[in-house]
Short mmCIF file of C-alpha atoms in Angstrom, two decimals:
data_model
loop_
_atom_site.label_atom_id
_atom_site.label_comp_id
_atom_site.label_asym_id
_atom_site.label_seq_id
_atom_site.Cartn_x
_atom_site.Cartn_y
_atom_site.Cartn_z
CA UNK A 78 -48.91 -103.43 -25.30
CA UNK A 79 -46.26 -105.66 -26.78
CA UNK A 80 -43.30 -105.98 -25.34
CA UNK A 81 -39.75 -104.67 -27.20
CA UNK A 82 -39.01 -108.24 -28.11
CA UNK A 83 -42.37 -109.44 -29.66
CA UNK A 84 -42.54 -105.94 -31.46
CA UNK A 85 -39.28 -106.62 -33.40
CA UNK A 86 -40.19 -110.15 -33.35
CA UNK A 87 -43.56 -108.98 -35.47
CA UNK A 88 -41.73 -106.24 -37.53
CA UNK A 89 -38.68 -106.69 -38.66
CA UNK A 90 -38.44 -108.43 -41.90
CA UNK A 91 -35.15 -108.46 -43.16
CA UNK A 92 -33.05 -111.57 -44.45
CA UNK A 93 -32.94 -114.16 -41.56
CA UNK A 94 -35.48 -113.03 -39.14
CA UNK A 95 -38.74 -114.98 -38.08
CA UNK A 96 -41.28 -112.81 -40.12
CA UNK A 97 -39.06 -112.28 -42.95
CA UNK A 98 -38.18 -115.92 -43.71
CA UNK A 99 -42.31 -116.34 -43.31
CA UNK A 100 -42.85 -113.49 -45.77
CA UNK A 101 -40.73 -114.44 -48.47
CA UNK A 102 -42.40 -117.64 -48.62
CA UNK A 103 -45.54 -115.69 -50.52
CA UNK A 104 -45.95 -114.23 -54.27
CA UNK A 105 -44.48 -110.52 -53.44
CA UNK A 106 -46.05 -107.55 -55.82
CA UNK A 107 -42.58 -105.85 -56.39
CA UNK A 108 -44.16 -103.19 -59.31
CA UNK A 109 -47.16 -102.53 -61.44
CA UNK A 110 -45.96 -104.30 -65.49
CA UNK A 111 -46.47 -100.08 -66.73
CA UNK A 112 -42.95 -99.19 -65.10
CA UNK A 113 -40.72 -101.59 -67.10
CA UNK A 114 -40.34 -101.56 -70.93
CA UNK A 115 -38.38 -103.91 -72.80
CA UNK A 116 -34.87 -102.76 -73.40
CA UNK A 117 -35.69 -100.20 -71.15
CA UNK A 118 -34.40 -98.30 -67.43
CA UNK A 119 -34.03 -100.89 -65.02
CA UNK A 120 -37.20 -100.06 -62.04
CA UNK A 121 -35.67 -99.23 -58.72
CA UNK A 122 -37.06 -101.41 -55.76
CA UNK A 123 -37.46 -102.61 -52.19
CA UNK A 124 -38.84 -105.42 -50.84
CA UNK A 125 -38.17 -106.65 -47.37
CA UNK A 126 -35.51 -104.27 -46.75
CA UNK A 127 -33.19 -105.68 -49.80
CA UNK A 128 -32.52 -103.36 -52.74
CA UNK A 129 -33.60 -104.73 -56.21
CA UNK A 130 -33.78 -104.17 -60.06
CA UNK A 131 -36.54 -105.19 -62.02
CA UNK A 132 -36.34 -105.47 -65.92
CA UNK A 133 -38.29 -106.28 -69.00
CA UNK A 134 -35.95 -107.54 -71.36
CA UNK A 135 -36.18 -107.84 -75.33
CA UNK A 136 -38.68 -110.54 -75.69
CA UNK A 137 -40.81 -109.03 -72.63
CA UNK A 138 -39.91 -111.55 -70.28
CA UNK A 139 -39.44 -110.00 -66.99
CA UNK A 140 -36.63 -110.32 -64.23
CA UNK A 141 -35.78 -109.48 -60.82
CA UNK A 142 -32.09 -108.94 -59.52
CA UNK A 143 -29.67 -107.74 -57.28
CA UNK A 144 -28.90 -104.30 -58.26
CA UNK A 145 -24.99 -104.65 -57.57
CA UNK A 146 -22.87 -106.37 -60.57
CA UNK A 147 -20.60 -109.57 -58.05
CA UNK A 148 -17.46 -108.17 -59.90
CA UNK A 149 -17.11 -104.59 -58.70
CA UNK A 150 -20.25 -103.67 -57.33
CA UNK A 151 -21.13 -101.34 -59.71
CA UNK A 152 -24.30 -100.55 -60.15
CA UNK A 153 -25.90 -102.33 -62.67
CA UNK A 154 -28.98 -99.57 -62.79
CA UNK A 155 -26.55 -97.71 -64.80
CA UNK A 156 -25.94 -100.96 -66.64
CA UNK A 157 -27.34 -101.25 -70.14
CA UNK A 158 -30.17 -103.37 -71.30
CA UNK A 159 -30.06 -105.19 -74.33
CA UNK A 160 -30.73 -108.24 -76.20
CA UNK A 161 -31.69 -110.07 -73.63
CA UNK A 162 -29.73 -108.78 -70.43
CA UNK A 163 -28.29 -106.45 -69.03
CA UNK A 164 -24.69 -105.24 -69.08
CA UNK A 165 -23.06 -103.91 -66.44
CA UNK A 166 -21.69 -100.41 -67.62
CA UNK A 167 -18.10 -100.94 -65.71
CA UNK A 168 -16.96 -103.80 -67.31
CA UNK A 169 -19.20 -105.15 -69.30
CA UNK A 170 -20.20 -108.43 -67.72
CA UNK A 171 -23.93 -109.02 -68.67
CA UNK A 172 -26.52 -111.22 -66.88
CA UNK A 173 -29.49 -113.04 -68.05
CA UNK A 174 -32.89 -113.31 -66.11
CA UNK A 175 -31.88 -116.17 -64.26
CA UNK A 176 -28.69 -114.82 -63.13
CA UNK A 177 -26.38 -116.78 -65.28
CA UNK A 178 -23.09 -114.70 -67.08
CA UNK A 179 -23.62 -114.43 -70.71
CA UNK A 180 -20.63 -112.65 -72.04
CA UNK A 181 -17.07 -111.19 -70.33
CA UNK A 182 -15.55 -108.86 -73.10
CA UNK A 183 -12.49 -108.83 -71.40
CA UNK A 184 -12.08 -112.89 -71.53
CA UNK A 185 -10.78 -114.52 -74.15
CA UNK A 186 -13.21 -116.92 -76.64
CA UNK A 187 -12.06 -119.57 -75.10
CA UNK A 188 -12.36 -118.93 -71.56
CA UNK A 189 -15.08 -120.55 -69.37
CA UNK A 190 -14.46 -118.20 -66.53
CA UNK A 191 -18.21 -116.33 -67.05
CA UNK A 192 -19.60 -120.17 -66.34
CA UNK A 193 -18.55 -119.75 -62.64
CA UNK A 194 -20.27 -116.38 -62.07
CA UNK A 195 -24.04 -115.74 -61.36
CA UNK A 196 -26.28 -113.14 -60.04
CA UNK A 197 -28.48 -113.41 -57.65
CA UNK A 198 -32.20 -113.51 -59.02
CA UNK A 199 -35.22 -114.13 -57.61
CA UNK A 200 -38.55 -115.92 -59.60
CA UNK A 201 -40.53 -113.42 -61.12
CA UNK A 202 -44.13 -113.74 -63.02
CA UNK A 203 -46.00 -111.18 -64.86
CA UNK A 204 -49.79 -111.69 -63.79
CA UNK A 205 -53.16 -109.17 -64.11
CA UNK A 206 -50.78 -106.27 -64.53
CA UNK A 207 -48.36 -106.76 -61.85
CA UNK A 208 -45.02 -108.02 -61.62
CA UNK A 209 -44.59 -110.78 -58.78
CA UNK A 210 -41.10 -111.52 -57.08
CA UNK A 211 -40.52 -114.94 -54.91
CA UNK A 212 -37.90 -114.98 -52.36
CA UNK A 213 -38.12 -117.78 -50.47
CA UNK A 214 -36.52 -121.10 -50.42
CA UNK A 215 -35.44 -122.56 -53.23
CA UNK A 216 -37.71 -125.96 -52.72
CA UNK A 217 -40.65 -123.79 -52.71
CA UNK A 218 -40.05 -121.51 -55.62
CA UNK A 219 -42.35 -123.65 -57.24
CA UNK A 220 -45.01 -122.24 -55.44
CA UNK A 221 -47.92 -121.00 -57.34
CA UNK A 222 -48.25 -117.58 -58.47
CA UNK A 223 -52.26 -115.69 -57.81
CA UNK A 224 -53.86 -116.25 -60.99
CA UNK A 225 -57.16 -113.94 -60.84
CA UNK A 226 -58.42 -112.81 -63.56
CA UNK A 227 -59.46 -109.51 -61.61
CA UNK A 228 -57.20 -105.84 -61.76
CA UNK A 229 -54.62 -105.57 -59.06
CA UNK A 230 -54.60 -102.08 -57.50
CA UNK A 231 -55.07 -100.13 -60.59
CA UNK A 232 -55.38 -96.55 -59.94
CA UNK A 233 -57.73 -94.04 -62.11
CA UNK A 234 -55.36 -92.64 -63.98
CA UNK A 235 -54.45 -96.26 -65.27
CA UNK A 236 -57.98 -97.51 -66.24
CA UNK A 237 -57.86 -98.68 -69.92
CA UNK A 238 -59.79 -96.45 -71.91
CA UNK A 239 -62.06 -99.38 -72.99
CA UNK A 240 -63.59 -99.41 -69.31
CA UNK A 241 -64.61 -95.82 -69.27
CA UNK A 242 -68.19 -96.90 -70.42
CA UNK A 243 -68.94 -99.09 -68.33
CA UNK A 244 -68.24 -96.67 -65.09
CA UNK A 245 -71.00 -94.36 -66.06
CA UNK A 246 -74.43 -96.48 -65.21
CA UNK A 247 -78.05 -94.91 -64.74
CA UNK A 248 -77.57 -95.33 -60.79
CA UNK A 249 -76.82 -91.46 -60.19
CA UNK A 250 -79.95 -90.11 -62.41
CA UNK A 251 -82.30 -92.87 -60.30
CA UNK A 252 -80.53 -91.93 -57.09
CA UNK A 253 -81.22 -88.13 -57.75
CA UNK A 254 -84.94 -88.55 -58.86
CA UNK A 255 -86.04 -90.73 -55.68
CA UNK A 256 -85.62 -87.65 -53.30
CA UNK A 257 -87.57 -85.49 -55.86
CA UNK A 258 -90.37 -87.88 -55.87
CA UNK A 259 -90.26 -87.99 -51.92
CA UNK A 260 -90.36 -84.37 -51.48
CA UNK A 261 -93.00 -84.02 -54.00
CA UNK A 262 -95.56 -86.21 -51.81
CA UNK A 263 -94.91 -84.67 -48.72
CA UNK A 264 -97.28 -81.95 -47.64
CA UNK A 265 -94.51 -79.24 -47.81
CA UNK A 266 -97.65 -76.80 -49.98
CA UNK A 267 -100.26 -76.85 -47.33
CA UNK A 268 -97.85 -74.87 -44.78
CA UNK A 269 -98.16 -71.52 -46.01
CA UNK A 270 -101.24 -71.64 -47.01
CA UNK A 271 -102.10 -72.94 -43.38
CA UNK A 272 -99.63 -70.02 -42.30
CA UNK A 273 -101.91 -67.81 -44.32
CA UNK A 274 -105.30 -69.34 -42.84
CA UNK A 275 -103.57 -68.49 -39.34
CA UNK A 276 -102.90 -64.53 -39.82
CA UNK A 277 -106.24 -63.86 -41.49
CA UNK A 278 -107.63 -64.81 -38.70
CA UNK A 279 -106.20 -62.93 -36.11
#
């Protein structure tokens, strides 16, 4: 049995510890591409026991972020999103996908103050119907993302309608006719009659 220390050593995977810095430094699946739309709800998630937002914004492109706007901590699931990012609904400070500030209402035209703020954002990909999340080091963010051409954890209900046909093969009527055959060449008829044989003669 492990001891208390290797057992948090192995499970605990929060920011800073041994097996979370080692997890991060993989392509995470944070949520399947069906649960974001563009200009739509921000999806609620968890990864590696931080809170996160991930969005589809106008074009499509997809993002994942902190969920907490760095001016007042307001949420920014409540935030709104639109052309391109999403505005906190406090203030009104709105973020891009990389984090960047793209607009302060309250600031003057003039003022470069939105130029010093950022959000924290992680790398995200869209790949084979899921949306990936890196969040590891910065040097290795380059890191390539899985690239099969296979489905990732689809369930039933989300098969394409387009695959239907080709989950209903000949197997089952073959695999139903082989005990038929079987039991039709094995001497099951000469029992009773045997049976029969039997009583007449007593």
């Amino acid at each position: 049995m492990l001891s208390a220390t290797d057992n948090e050593l192995l499970t605990q995977v929060s920011a800073g510890t041994p097996m979370g810095d080692l997890m991060r430094r993989y392509w995470i699946p944070a949520v399947f591409s069906s649960e974001v739309e563009a200009d739509g709800t921000p999806h609620r998630t968890r990864l590696f026991g931080e809170d996160l937002l991930v969005v589809r914004l106008t074009s499509g492109a997809v993002a994942t972020m902190t969920p907490y706007c760095p001016h007042r901590t307001a949420s920014l699931y409540f935030g709104r999103n639109e052309e391109e990012g999403l505005r906190c609904a406090y203030h009104g400070w709105k973020f891009a996908a990389d984090g960047t500030c793209m607009d302060m209402p309250s600031e003057p035209p003039e003022s470069n103050f939105k130029d010093k703020v950022t959000l924290k954002t992680y790398r995200t990909l869209e790949r084979n119907g899921v949306i990936w999340t890196y969040m590891g080091p910065e040097q290795d963010s380059r890191r390539r993302c899985p690239t099969s051409s296979g489905t990732w954890c689809r369930s039933p209900t989300a098969t394409s309608p387009s695959a239907s046909p080709r989950t209903t093969t000949s197997r089952p009527s073959r695999a139903r006719s082989t005990p038929a055959t079987a039991a039709s060449s094995t001497p099951t008829s000469s029992t009773p009659s045997g049976s029969n044989r039997s009583r007449s003669r007593g």
